[in-house]
Every structure is written in structure tokens, then in C-alpha cells.
C-alpha atoms as an extended CHARMM CRD file, in Angstrom:
* protein
*
       267  EXT
         1         1  UNK       CA            -15.4630000000       -1.5900000000       -2.5250000000  PROA      1               0.0000000000
         2         2  UNK       CA            -15.6690000000       -4.0710000000        0.3180000000  PROA      2               0.0000000000
         3         3  UNK       CA            -13.2810000000       -6.9100000000        1.0410000000  PROA      3               0.0000000000
         4         4  UNK       CA            -14.8890000000      -10.3230000000        1.3820000000  PROA      4               0.0000000000
         5         5  UNK       CA            -14.5740000000      -12.5290000000        4.4460000000  PROA      5               0.0000000000
         6         6  UNK       CA            -12.1370000000      -14.7350000000        2.5200000000  PROA      6               0.0000000000
         7         7  UNK       CA            -10.0210000000      -11.7490000000        1.4910000000  PROA      7               0.0000000000
         8         8  UNK       CA             -9.8300000000      -10.4700000000        5.0520000000  PROA      8               0.0000000000
         9         9  UNK       CA             -8.7960000000      -13.9480000000        6.2150000000  PROA      9               0.0000000000
        10        10  UNK       CA             -6.1130000000      -14.0920000000        3.5150000000  PROA      10              0.0000000000
        11        11  UNK       CA             -4.7990000000      -10.6640000000        4.5450000000  PROA      11              0.0000000000
        12        12  UNK       CA             -4.5980000000      -11.8360000000        8.1460000000  PROA      12              0.0000000000
        13        13  UNK       CA             -2.7990000000      -15.0520000000        7.1260000000  PROA      13              0.0000000000
        14        14  UNK       CA             -0.3790000000      -13.7620000000        4.4790000000  PROA      14              0.0000000000
        15        15  UNK       CA             -0.0840000000      -10.0810000000        5.4000000000  PROA      15              0.0000000000
        16        16  UNK       CA             -0.9660000000       -8.8830000000        1.8860000000  PROA      16              0.0000000000
        17        17  UNK       CA             -3.5980000000       -8.9590000000       -0.8500000000  PROA      17              0.0000000000
        18        18  UNK       CA             -3.2270000000       -8.6040000000       -4.6260000000  PROA      18              0.0000000000
        19        19  UNK       CA             -6.5250000000       -7.3810000000       -6.1270000000  PROA      19              0.0000000000
        20        20  UNK       CA             -6.4570000000       -7.3830000000       -9.9570000000  PROA      20              0.0000000000
        21        21  UNK       CA             -7.5250000000       -4.3170000000      -11.9570000000  PROA      21              0.0000000000
        22        22  UNK       CA             -9.4830000000       -2.4560000000       -9.2960000000  PROA      22              0.0000000000
        23        23  UNK       CA             -8.9730000000        0.8060000000      -11.2130000000  PROA      23              0.0000000000
        24        24  UNK       CA             -9.8510000000        1.0850000000      -14.9070000000  PROA      24              0.0000000000
        25        25  UNK       CA             -7.4240000000        1.9240000000      -17.7470000000  PROA      25              0.0000000000
        26        26  UNK       CA             -8.8790000000        5.4610000000      -18.1330000000  PROA      26              0.0000000000
        27        27  UNK       CA             -8.4910000000        6.0580000000      -14.3900000000  PROA      27              0.0000000000
        28        28  UNK       CA             -4.8820000000        4.8550000000      -14.4420000000  PROA      28              0.0000000000
        29        29  UNK       CA             -4.1770000000        6.9930000000      -17.5250000000  PROA      29              0.0000000000
        30        30  UNK       CA             -5.5340000000       10.0300000000      -15.6770000000  PROA      30              0.0000000000
        31        31  UNK       CA             -3.2240000000        9.3240000000      -12.7090000000  PROA      31              0.0000000000
        32        32  UNK       CA             -0.2560000000        8.7960000000      -15.0130000000  PROA      32              0.0000000000
        33        33  UNK       CA             -0.9420000000       12.0430000000      -16.8780000000  PROA      33              0.0000000000
        34        34  UNK       CA             -0.2270000000       14.1200000000      -13.7710000000  PROA      34              0.0000000000
        35        35  UNK       CA              3.1990000000       12.6490000000      -13.0960000000  PROA      35              0.0000000000
        36        36  UNK       CA              5.4630000000       14.3800000000      -15.6490000000  PROA      36              0.0000000000
        37        37  UNK       CA              4.7090000000       17.8300000000      -14.2350000000  PROA      37              0.0000000000
        38        38  UNK       CA              5.1510000000       16.5900000000      -10.6630000000  PROA      38              0.0000000000
        39        39  UNK       CA              8.4150000000       14.8250000000      -11.4790000000  PROA      39              0.0000000000
        40        40  UNK       CA              9.8300000000       17.9420000000      -13.1580000000  PROA      40              0.0000000000
        41        41  UNK       CA              8.8700000000       20.1250000000      -10.2060000000  PROA      41              0.0000000000
        42        42  UNK       CA             11.9040000000       21.3690000000       -8.2730000000  PROA      42              0.0000000000
        43        43  UNK       CA             10.6420000000       20.0570000000       -4.9390000000  PROA      43              0.0000000000
        44        44  UNK       CA             12.4190000000       18.5130000000       -1.9580000000  PROA      44              0.0000000000
        45        45  UNK       CA              9.5610000000       15.9920000000       -1.9780000000  PROA      45              0.0000000000
        46        46  UNK       CA             11.0130000000       14.4710000000       -5.1670000000  PROA      46              0.0000000000
        47        47  UNK       CA             13.7760000000       12.0100000000       -4.2490000000  PROA      47              0.0000000000
        48        48  UNK       CA             16.2510000000       11.3940000000       -7.0820000000  PROA      48              0.0000000000
        49        49  UNK       CA             18.2000000000        8.2120000000       -7.8430000000  PROA      49              0.0000000000
        50        50  UNK       CA             21.9090000000        8.5780000000       -7.1240000000  PROA      50              0.0000000000
        51        51  UNK       CA             23.0440000000        6.9420000000      -10.3400000000  PROA      51              0.0000000000
        52        52  UNK       CA             20.6640000000        8.0080000000      -13.1010000000  PROA      52              0.0000000000
        53        53  UNK       CA             19.2010000000       11.2370000000      -11.7390000000  PROA      53              0.0000000000
        54        54  UNK       CA             15.6900000000        9.8950000000      -12.4450000000  PROA      54              0.0000000000
        55        55  UNK       CA             12.9150000000       10.3570000000       -9.8850000000  PROA      55              0.0000000000
        56        56  UNK       CA             12.9150000000        7.4990000000       -7.3700000000  PROA      56              0.0000000000
        57        57  UNK       CA              9.9010000000        8.6030000000       -5.3480000000  PROA      57              0.0000000000
        58        58  UNK       CA              7.6600000000       11.6720000000       -5.4910000000  PROA      58              0.0000000000
        59        59  UNK       CA              5.9950000000       12.3900000000       -2.1610000000  PROA      59              0.0000000000
        60        60  UNK       CA              3.2450000000       14.5490000000       -0.6580000000  PROA      60              0.0000000000
        61        61  UNK       CA              1.2940000000       14.3390000000       -3.9190000000  PROA      61              0.0000000000
        62        62  UNK       CA             -2.1400000000       15.0500000000       -2.4350000000  PROA      62              0.0000000000
        63        63  UNK       CA             -0.8090000000       18.4600000000       -1.3460000000  PROA      63              0.0000000000
        64        64  UNK       CA              0.6290000000       19.1750000000       -4.7930000000  PROA      64              0.0000000000
        65        65  UNK       CA             -2.1010000000       18.0660000000       -7.2260000000  PROA      65              0.0000000000
        66        66  UNK       CA             -5.9280000000       17.9680000000       -7.0030000000  PROA      66              0.0000000000
        67        67  UNK       CA             -6.2400000000       14.5230000000       -8.6040000000  PROA      67              0.0000000000
        68        68  UNK       CA             -4.1850000000       13.0060000000       -5.7920000000  PROA      68              0.0000000000
        69        69  UNK       CA             -6.2000000000       14.9670000000       -3.2190000000  PROA      69              0.0000000000
        70        70  UNK       CA             -9.2040000000       13.0020000000       -4.5100000000  PROA      70              0.0000000000
        71        71  UNK       CA             -7.3650000000        9.7060000000       -5.0030000000  PROA      71              0.0000000000
        72        72  UNK       CA             -6.2600000000        9.4820000000       -1.3550000000  PROA      72              0.0000000000
        73        73  UNK       CA             -9.9500000000        9.5620000000       -0.4100000000  PROA      73              0.0000000000
        74        74  UNK       CA            -11.1470000000        7.1680000000       -3.0840000000  PROA      74              0.0000000000
        75        75  UNK       CA            -13.6520000000        4.6660000000       -1.6670000000  PROA      75              0.0000000000
        76        76  UNK       CA            -11.9030000000        1.7540000000       -3.4140000000  PROA      76              0.0000000000
        77        77  UNK       CA             -8.9770000000        2.4610000000       -1.0880000000  PROA      77              0.0000000000
        78        78  UNK       CA            -10.6650000000        3.9870000000        1.9390000000  PROA      78              0.0000000000
        79        79  UNK       CA            -13.4580000000        1.4350000000        2.4240000000  PROA      79              0.0000000000
        80        80  UNK       CA            -11.0780000000       -1.5700000000        2.6260000000  PROA      80              0.0000000000
        81        81  UNK       CA             -8.8550000000        0.4160000000        5.0170000000  PROA      81              0.0000000000
        82        82  UNK       CA            -11.9000000000        1.1640000000        7.1770000000  PROA      82              0.0000000000
        83        83  UNK       CA            -12.7750000000       -2.5530000000        7.2910000000  PROA      83              0.0000000000
        84        84  UNK       CA             -9.2350000000       -3.4760000000        8.3240000000  PROA      84              0.0000000000
        85        85  UNK       CA             -8.6340000000       -0.7340000000       10.9010000000  PROA      85              0.0000000000
        86        86  UNK       CA            -12.1750000000       -0.2430000000       12.2280000000  PROA      86              0.0000000000
        87        87  UNK       CA            -11.2980000000        3.1620000000       13.7240000000  PROA      87              0.0000000000
        88        88  UNK       CA            -10.5730000000        6.7050000000       12.4540000000  PROA      88              0.0000000000
        89        89  UNK       CA             -7.3270000000        6.9980000000       10.4850000000  PROA      89              0.0000000000
        90        90  UNK       CA             -5.2870000000        9.7780000000        8.9140000000  PROA      90              0.0000000000
        91        91  UNK       CA             -3.1780000000       10.1120000000        5.7700000000  PROA      91              0.0000000000
        92        92  UNK       CA              0.3460000000        9.2340000000        6.8460000000  PROA      92              0.0000000000
        93        93  UNK       CA              2.2030000000        9.2150000000        3.5320000000  PROA      93              0.0000000000
        94        94  UNK       CA              1.3890000000        9.6460000000       -0.1680000000  PROA      94              0.0000000000
        95        95  UNK       CA              3.8330000000        8.9420000000       -2.9800000000  PROA      95              0.0000000000
        96        96  UNK       CA              4.5550000000        7.3680000000       -6.3270000000  PROA      96              0.0000000000
        97        97  UNK       CA              7.5530000000        5.0340000000       -6.3130000000  PROA      97              0.0000000000
        98        98  UNK       CA              9.2140000000        4.7230000000       -9.6960000000  PROA      98              0.0000000000
        99        99  UNK       CA             11.7020000000        2.2910000000      -11.1720000000  PROA      99              0.0000000000
       100       100  UNK       CA             12.7440000000        3.8330000000      -14.4620000000  PROA      100             0.0000000000
       101       101  UNK       CA             13.5980000000        1.4290000000      -17.2830000000  PROA      101             0.0000000000
       102       102  UNK       CA             17.1940000000        0.1500000000      -17.0980000000  PROA      102             0.0000000000
       103       103  UNK       CA             18.0370000000        2.3330000000      -14.0770000000  PROA      103             0.0000000000
       104       104  UNK       CA             15.5010000000        1.9160000000      -11.2550000000  PROA      104             0.0000000000
       105       105  UNK       CA             17.3770000000        0.9520000000       -8.0860000000  PROA      105             0.0000000000
       106       106  UNK       CA             16.4780000000       -1.5220000000       -5.3620000000  PROA      106             0.0000000000
       107       107  UNK       CA             14.3650000000       -1.0910000000       -2.2660000000  PROA      107             0.0000000000
       108       108  UNK       CA             16.1430000000       -3.1830000000        0.3560000000  PROA      108             0.0000000000
       109       109  UNK       CA             14.3700000000       -5.8380000000        2.4350000000  PROA      109             0.0000000000
       110       110  UNK       CA             12.4270000000       -3.9290000000        5.0820000000  PROA      110             0.0000000000
       111       111  UNK       CA              9.2000000000       -3.4780000000        6.9850000000  PROA      111             0.0000000000
       112       112  UNK       CA              7.4930000000       -0.1030000000        6.8770000000  PROA      112             0.0000000000
       113       113  UNK       CA              7.0020000000       -0.0850000000       10.6390000000  PROA      113             0.0000000000
       114       114  UNK       CA             10.7510000000       -0.0570000000       11.2830000000  PROA      114             0.0000000000
       115       115  UNK       CA             10.9770000000        3.3720000000        9.6140000000  PROA      115             0.0000000000
       116       116  UNK       CA              7.6570000000        4.6410000000       11.0000000000  PROA      116             0.0000000000
       117       117  UNK       CA              8.7760000000        3.6910000000       14.5120000000  PROA      117             0.0000000000
       118       118  UNK       CA             12.4630000000        4.5700000000       14.2560000000  PROA      118             0.0000000000
       119       119  UNK       CA             12.0350000000        7.8990000000       12.4690000000  PROA      119             0.0000000000
       120       120  UNK       CA              8.5260000000        9.0720000000       13.3740000000  PROA      120             0.0000000000
       121       121  UNK       CA              7.9140000000        7.5040000000       16.7810000000  PROA      121             0.0000000000
       122       122  UNK       CA              4.7760000000        5.6410000000       15.7060000000  PROA      122             0.0000000000
       123       123  UNK       CA              3.9960000000        3.4510000000       18.7390000000  PROA      123             0.0000000000
       124       124  UNK       CA              2.3730000000        0.3620000000       17.1910000000  PROA      124             0.0000000000
       125       125  UNK       CA              2.4990000000       -1.4390000000       13.7910000000  PROA      125             0.0000000000
       126       126  UNK       CA             -1.0590000000       -0.6550000000       12.7420000000  PROA      126             0.0000000000
       127       127  UNK       CA             -0.6440000000        1.3540000000        9.5150000000  PROA      127             0.0000000000
       128       128  UNK       CA             -1.9270000000       -0.0860000000        6.2390000000  PROA      128             0.0000000000
       129       129  UNK       CA             -0.2610000000        0.3530000000        2.8400000000  PROA      129             0.0000000000
       130       130  UNK       CA             -2.5620000000        0.7050000000       -0.1860000000  PROA      130             0.0000000000
       131       131  UNK       CA             -0.8500000000        0.5460000000       -3.5930000000  PROA      131             0.0000000000
       132       132  UNK       CA             -2.0640000000        0.9790000000       -7.1700000000  PROA      132             0.0000000000
       133       133  UNK       CA              0.0730000000       -0.4230000000       -9.9930000000  PROA      133             0.0000000000
       134       134  UNK       CA              0.3910000000        2.3130000000      -12.6280000000  PROA      134             0.0000000000
       135       135  UNK       CA              2.2870000000        0.1930000000      -15.1440000000  PROA      135             0.0000000000
       136       136  UNK       CA              2.1210000000       -3.4870000000      -15.9330000000  PROA      136             0.0000000000
       137       137  UNK       CA              4.4130000000       -5.0830000000      -13.3710000000  PROA      137             0.0000000000
       138       138  UNK       CA              6.1710000000       -8.3020000000      -14.3690000000  PROA      138             0.0000000000
       139       139  UNK       CA              9.1080000000      -10.3400000000      -13.0870000000  PROA      139             0.0000000000
       140       140  UNK       CA             11.5800000000       -8.1690000000      -15.0070000000  PROA      140             0.0000000000
       141       141  UNK       CA             10.7840000000       -4.5440000000      -14.1150000000  PROA      141             0.0000000000
       142       142  UNK       CA             11.2680000000       -4.5040000000      -10.3690000000  PROA      142             0.0000000000
       143       143  UNK       CA              8.1360000000       -6.0080000000       -8.7970000000  PROA      143             0.0000000000
       144       144  UNK       CA              7.5730000000       -5.8950000000       -5.0750000000  PROA      144             0.0000000000
       145       145  UNK       CA              8.6200000000       -9.0760000000       -3.2940000000  PROA      145             0.0000000000
       146       146  UNK       CA              6.4690000000      -10.1140000000       -0.3200000000  PROA      146             0.0000000000
       147       147  UNK       CA              7.3360000000      -12.7400000000        2.3250000000  PROA      147             0.0000000000
       148       148  UNK       CA              3.9720000000      -14.3130000000        3.2650000000  PROA      148             0.0000000000
       149       149  UNK       CA              3.2550000000      -14.4560000000        6.9780000000  PROA      149             0.0000000000
       150       150  UNK       CA              6.2510000000      -12.3200000000        7.9050000000  PROA      150             0.0000000000
       151       151  UNK       CA              3.9580000000       -9.7110000000        9.4720000000  PROA      151             0.0000000000
       152       152  UNK       CA              3.3770000000      -12.0500000000       12.4100000000  PROA      152             0.0000000000
       153       153  UNK       CA              5.6630000000      -13.0800000000       15.2360000000  PROA      153             0.0000000000
       154       154  UNK       CA              8.4190000000      -11.1320000000       16.9980000000  PROA      154             0.0000000000
       155       155  UNK       CA              9.5710000000       -7.7110000000       15.7980000000  PROA      155             0.0000000000
       156       156  UNK       CA             12.1370000000       -7.8680000000       12.9930000000  PROA      156             0.0000000000
       157       157  UNK       CA             15.4450000000       -6.2490000000       13.9610000000  PROA      157             0.0000000000
       158       158  UNK       CA             16.3700000000       -3.3670000000       11.6850000000  PROA      158             0.0000000000
       159       159  UNK       CA             19.0760000000       -0.7640000000       11.1210000000  PROA      159             0.0000000000
       160       160  UNK       CA             19.1670000000        2.5640000000        9.3120000000  PROA      160             0.0000000000
       161       161  UNK       CA             20.7620000000        2.2420000000        5.8690000000  PROA      161             0.0000000000
       162       162  UNK       CA             21.5610000000        5.6990000000        4.4790000000  PROA      162             0.0000000000
       163       163  UNK       CA             24.2710000000        4.5240000000        2.0740000000  PROA      163             0.0000000000
       164       164  UNK       CA             22.8280000000        1.9660000000       -0.3540000000  PROA      164             0.0000000000
       165       165  UNK       CA             20.3270000000        4.2810000000       -2.0930000000  PROA      165             0.0000000000
       166       166  UNK       CA             19.3160000000        7.9360000000       -2.0760000000  PROA      166             0.0000000000
       167       167  UNK       CA             16.4400000000        7.1830000000        0.3350000000  PROA      167             0.0000000000
       168       168  UNK       CA             17.4100000000        6.4490000000        3.9880000000  PROA      168             0.0000000000
       169       169  UNK       CA             15.5650000000        3.3080000000        5.0550000000  PROA      169             0.0000000000
       170       170  UNK       CA             15.3900000000        1.1270000000        8.1520000000  PROA      170             0.0000000000
       171       171  UNK       CA             16.2100000000       -2.2630000000        6.6470000000  PROA      171             0.0000000000
       172       172  UNK       CA             15.6310000000       -5.7120000000        8.0990000000  PROA      172             0.0000000000
       173       173  UNK       CA             18.7120000000       -7.6410000000        9.2300000000  PROA      173             0.0000000000
       174       174  UNK       CA             19.7280000000      -10.1350000000        6.5400000000  PROA      174             0.0000000000
       175       175  UNK       CA             19.8870000000      -13.1200000000        8.9110000000  PROA      175             0.0000000000
       176       176  UNK       CA             16.2940000000      -12.3980000000        9.9070000000  PROA      176             0.0000000000
       177       177  UNK       CA             15.2330000000      -12.1520000000        6.2560000000  PROA      177             0.0000000000
       178       178  UNK       CA             16.9800000000      -15.4470000000        5.4550000000  PROA      178             0.0000000000
       179       179  UNK       CA             15.3490000000      -17.2100000000        8.4060000000  PROA      179             0.0000000000
       180       180  UNK       CA             11.8880000000      -15.8520000000        7.6040000000  PROA      180             0.0000000000
       181       181  UNK       CA             12.0440000000      -16.7930000000        3.9190000000  PROA      181             0.0000000000
       182       182  UNK       CA             13.3350000000      -20.2820000000        4.7800000000  PROA      182             0.0000000000
       183       183  UNK       CA             10.1410000000      -20.7900000000        6.7910000000  PROA      183             0.0000000000
       184       184  UNK       CA              7.9220000000      -19.2460000000        4.1120000000  PROA      184             0.0000000000
       185       185  UNK       CA              8.5890000000      -18.2490000000        0.4880000000  PROA      185             0.0000000000
       186       186  UNK       CA              8.7560000000      -15.1400000000       -1.7260000000  PROA      186             0.0000000000
       187       187  UNK       CA              5.7770000000      -13.8900000000       -3.7300000000  PROA      187             0.0000000000
       188       188  UNK       CA              6.2880000000      -11.4840000000       -6.6290000000  PROA      188             0.0000000000
       189       189  UNK       CA              3.4480000000       -8.9300000000       -6.6540000000  PROA      189             0.0000000000
       190       190  UNK       CA              2.7550000000       -8.7140000000      -10.3750000000  PROA      190             0.0000000000
       191       191  UNK       CA             -0.2800000000       -7.4340000000      -12.2380000000  PROA      191             0.0000000000
       192       192  UNK       CA             -1.8090000000       -5.1650000000      -14.8270000000  PROA      192             0.0000000000
       193       193  UNK       CA             -2.2130000000       -1.4090000000      -14.3480000000  PROA      193             0.0000000000
       194       194  UNK       CA             -4.9810000000       -0.6750000000      -11.8500000000  PROA      194             0.0000000000
       195       195  UNK       CA             -4.2020000000       -3.6810000000       -9.6600000000  PROA      195             0.0000000000
       196       196  UNK       CA             -4.3220000000       -2.8560000000       -5.9370000000  PROA      196             0.0000000000
       197       197  UNK       CA             -1.9080000000       -4.1960000000       -3.3250000000  PROA      197             0.0000000000
       198       198  UNK       CA             -2.7960000000       -4.0210000000        0.3630000000  PROA      198             0.0000000000
       199       199  UNK       CA             -0.2890000000       -5.0190000000        3.0300000000  PROA      199             0.0000000000
       200       200  UNK       CA              0.4990000000       -4.7350000000        6.7150000000  PROA      200             0.0000000000
       201       201  UNK       CA              3.1120000000       -2.5040000000        8.3490000000  PROA      201             0.0000000000
       202       202  UNK       CA              5.2690000000       -5.4100000000        9.5650000000  PROA      202             0.0000000000
       203       203  UNK       CA              5.3310000000       -7.4140000000        6.3220000000  PROA      203             0.0000000000
       204       204  UNK       CA              8.8880000000       -7.9770000000        5.0560000000  PROA      204             0.0000000000
       205       205  UNK       CA              9.1260000000       -6.7550000000        1.4740000000  PROA      205             0.0000000000
       206       206  UNK       CA             11.5380000000       -5.2290000000       -1.0180000000  PROA      206             0.0000000000
       207       207  UNK       CA             12.1320000000       -4.9480000000       -4.7570000000  PROA      207             0.0000000000
       208       208  UNK       CA             15.0430000000       -5.5270000000       -7.1410000000  PROA      208             0.0000000000
       209       209  UNK       CA             16.6310000000       -3.2450000000       -9.7140000000  PROA      209             0.0000000000
       210       210  UNK       CA             14.7280000000       -2.6380000000      -12.9320000000  PROA      210             0.0000000000
       211       211  UNK       CA             16.9710000000       -4.0310000000      -15.6790000000  PROA      211             0.0000000000
       212       212  UNK       CA             14.1550000000       -4.1420000000      -18.2140000000  PROA      212             0.0000000000
       213       213  UNK       CA             13.1400000000       -1.6300000000      -20.9150000000  PROA      213             0.0000000000
       214       214  UNK       CA              9.8180000000       -1.0570000000      -19.1310000000  PROA      214             0.0000000000
       215       215  UNK       CA              9.1090000000        1.6010000000      -16.5050000000  PROA      215             0.0000000000
       216       216  UNK       CA              7.4630000000        0.5600000000      -13.2510000000  PROA      216             0.0000000000
       217       217  UNK       CA              5.4240000000        3.0740000000      -11.2850000000  PROA      217             0.0000000000
       218       218  UNK       CA              3.3450000000        2.3840000000       -8.1720000000  PROA      218             0.0000000000
       219       219  UNK       CA              1.0980000000        4.7990000000       -6.2810000000  PROA      219             0.0000000000
       220       220  UNK       CA              1.2570000000        4.3500000000       -2.5010000000  PROA      220             0.0000000000
       221       221  UNK       CA             -1.1070000000        5.5920000000        0.1940000000  PROA      221             0.0000000000
       222       222  UNK       CA             -0.3020000000        4.7570000000        3.8170000000  PROA      222             0.0000000000
       223       223  UNK       CA             -3.0140000000        5.3500000000        6.4210000000  PROA      223             0.0000000000
       224       224  UNK       CA             -2.5710000000        5.0470000000       10.1760000000  PROA      224             0.0000000000
       225       225  UNK       CA             -5.0560000000        5.1330000000       13.0870000000  PROA      225             0.0000000000
       226       226  UNK       CA             -5.3160000000        8.5540000000       14.7110000000  PROA      226             0.0000000000
       227       227  UNK       CA             -4.8230000000        6.7760000000       18.0510000000  PROA      227             0.0000000000
       228       228  UNK       CA             -1.4270000000        5.5550000000       16.7800000000  PROA      228             0.0000000000
       229       229  UNK       CA             -0.1200000000        8.8750000000       15.4380000000  PROA      229             0.0000000000
       230       230  UNK       CA              3.5120000000        9.9270000000       15.1450000000  PROA      230             0.0000000000
       231       231  UNK       CA              5.2560000000       11.2810000000       18.2570000000  PROA      231             0.0000000000
       232       232  UNK       CA              8.3560000000       12.7250000000       16.5350000000  PROA      232             0.0000000000
       233       233  UNK       CA              8.5610000000       15.4160000000       13.8660000000  PROA      233             0.0000000000
       234       234  UNK       CA             12.2120000000       15.0610000000       12.8460000000  PROA      234             0.0000000000
       235       235  UNK       CA             11.2880000000       14.0590000000        9.2910000000  PROA      235             0.0000000000
       236       236  UNK       CA              9.6180000000       16.6100000000        6.9690000000  PROA      236             0.0000000000
       237       237  UNK       CA              5.8490000000       16.6560000000        6.5960000000  PROA      237             0.0000000000
       238       238  UNK       CA              5.9450000000       15.1100000000        3.1130000000  PROA      238             0.0000000000
       239       239  UNK       CA              7.5000000000       11.9490000000        4.6010000000  PROA      239             0.0000000000
       240       240  UNK       CA              4.9790000000       11.6980000000        7.4490000000  PROA      240             0.0000000000
       241       241  UNK       CA              2.0760000000       14.1350000000        7.4200000000  PROA      241             0.0000000000
       242       242  UNK       CA              1.1340000000       16.0400000000       10.5750000000  PROA      242             0.0000000000
       243       243  UNK       CA             -2.5490000000       16.5450000000        9.6770000000  PROA      243             0.0000000000
       244       244  UNK       CA             -4.3940000000       13.9630000000       11.7950000000  PROA      244             0.0000000000
       245       245  UNK       CA             -7.8440000000       14.7410000000       10.4020000000  PROA      245             0.0000000000
       246       246  UNK       CA             -9.7140000000       11.4240000000        9.9710000000  PROA      246             0.0000000000
       247       247  UNK       CA            -10.0940000000       10.4540000000        6.3170000000  PROA      247             0.0000000000
       248       248  UNK       CA            -13.5430000000       10.4250000000        4.7490000000  PROA      248             0.0000000000
       249       249  UNK       CA            -14.2960000000        8.9080000000        1.3480000000  PROA      249             0.0000000000
       250       250  UNK       CA            -15.3430000000       10.8920000000       -1.7270000000  PROA      250             0.0000000000
       251       251  UNK       CA            -17.4940000000        9.6860000000       -4.6390000000  PROA      251             0.0000000000
       252       252  UNK       CA            -16.4420000000        6.5890000000       -6.5320000000  PROA      252             0.0000000000
       253       253  UNK       CA            -16.4120000000        8.5460000000       -9.8110000000  PROA      253             0.0000000000
       254       254  UNK       CA            -14.0710000000       11.2410000000       -8.4380000000  PROA      254             0.0000000000
       255       255  UNK       CA            -11.4550000000       10.5810000000      -11.1270000000  PROA      255             0.0000000000
       256       256  UNK       CA            -13.8530000000       10.9620000000      -14.0560000000  PROA      256             0.0000000000
       257       257  UNK       CA            -13.2700000000       14.7160000000      -14.3720000000  PROA      257             0.0000000000
       258       258  UNK       CA             -9.5430000000       14.0880000000      -14.8360000000  PROA      258             0.0000000000
       259       259  UNK       CA            -10.0030000000       11.3910000000      -17.4880000000  PROA      259             0.0000000000
       260       260  UNK       CA            -11.1430000000       13.9400000000      -20.0730000000  PROA      260             0.0000000000
       261       261  UNK       CA             -8.1680000000       16.1470000000      -19.3360000000  PROA      261             0.0000000000
       262       262  UNK       CA             -5.8320000000       13.1870000000      -19.8270000000  PROA      262             0.0000000000
       263       263  UNK       CA             -7.4310000000       12.3420000000      -23.1710000000  PROA      263             0.0000000000
       264       264  UNK       CA             -7.0630000000       15.9200000000      -24.4100000000  PROA      264             0.0000000000
       265       265  UNK       CA             -3.4290000000       16.0110000000      -23.3290000000  PROA      265             0.0000000000
       266       266  UNK       CA             -2.7470000000       12.7410000000      -25.1730000000  PROA      266             0.0000000000
       267       267  UNK       CA             -4.1410000000       14.0500000000      -28.4960000000  PROA      267             0.0000000000
């Protein structure tokens, strides 16, 4: 998959892209079928919500399951990243973020770079986030909110919030969020399962609680240029991977072998 000239221009202008239904329903079903076993695994890489005890985010998935080892090298993710970065990049973080029905908690307003820089010592805001919607995401079940154009301009001041949720996060100062939105707007990143979201490391984003009866799961792959690698190892590997091997793409049909397994499991 290649991004068009117009799509690249839109990414540069807005800081994000929403690409409908890049992955097929059988491919999404195959991804979804692996999650129950991973969520029930007694692993430190599974972060649990404080209130409900449900999984909030399951991390390091490509090291825990062969489907995800293929998915992080899928050409529909890797080829756009190669166009954007135009240099060798490594797998920085792999996870599924979940907002369980009625209980999924917020992700505060933040930029990814604030955490990558503050916790991992990443020098420059060059990482790219590649998401796949695993459920239909609507205005009720905790969609991502993007602030268009907020990836440009001066660095957004941030502070480490380790109290609001079970996941410590460098959050953007509220006055800065208010100012940025007043000069822009908020876009709700909605779509059907298989929709891909691509966004920059300095884009202000967040998501509200899920008060609906519908689960919301999103797969996330973050890639970062090898030349911009982490300089601190205070966080565990599953939060920022140490393997700086440049990513190479696999075959486009790499998920087909898992589709049959998912169908059998569903019968």
C-alpha cells in the first residue's frame, strides 16, 4: 500500500490520516481471535484498569504471539511508514489499547513524543503511530480525538501524570490544549473495523471514557528511525523495545494462515 501525494500532503497539514477499511473483516477477525488468550495471560505487559480490572492495554504483542510478529511487518503498515520516514526504522512499541464497554477509562490529552522523550530519551519527534481499528469506533465508545495541525509549532509543555489512570503518561498542559483547540478544532477518529489511523509523534490527542455497551479495541504499532533511537532504558522492553533491527515487510497475505484458525475457533 502506498500513500498518494494528496494523502501525504494531508498528513503533513493535519498530522493524521484516517484510511477506511484497509484490513478486511476476516483479517480483523483473525487479529481479534488472538486477544482473549493474551489478555488472560499473567504478564506485566498487560496493564489493568484501576476501576474495573479489565485490560487497558496489552503490550509487546509481537514477542508473545506469531500473528502479531507478522502484523508488525505487514506491508499495509510498513510501506506507508517507509514513505513518511524515508530511512531505516525499528519497532518501538506494539500494543492493543482497549476500552471495555461501560468501563474503559480515558487517555488524557497528550502527545506521544512527550513520553518517548521524557521516559525513553528519544531525541527528536520522528516516530510514527500506525493504528488499526479492531471494533467499529463511533462517537460513544471512546474514539480517539485528534487536534488537527497540533503537531506543528513549538513543543507542547507536558508533565508526568501517574495518578489519573493505571498507565503513567506525560500529559499536555491544559492551557496549551485549550489554546491549540481554540486555533483549530477536534476531530473524532471514527470508522469501521480495519480502518487505519496514521499520526505524528507531536499530534495532541486523547480519548474519553467508554460509557457505551460496545467494546473499543485498537491495535497500535509505533515505529521510530534507527537514527533517533532511545537513549534511556528505565522503562521495560515491552514499553519501548531495545531491538533496533530495521523493519522489513513480509507478504501482503501474511494473515491468511490465521484466518482459518479464527474460523475454526468461532465454530
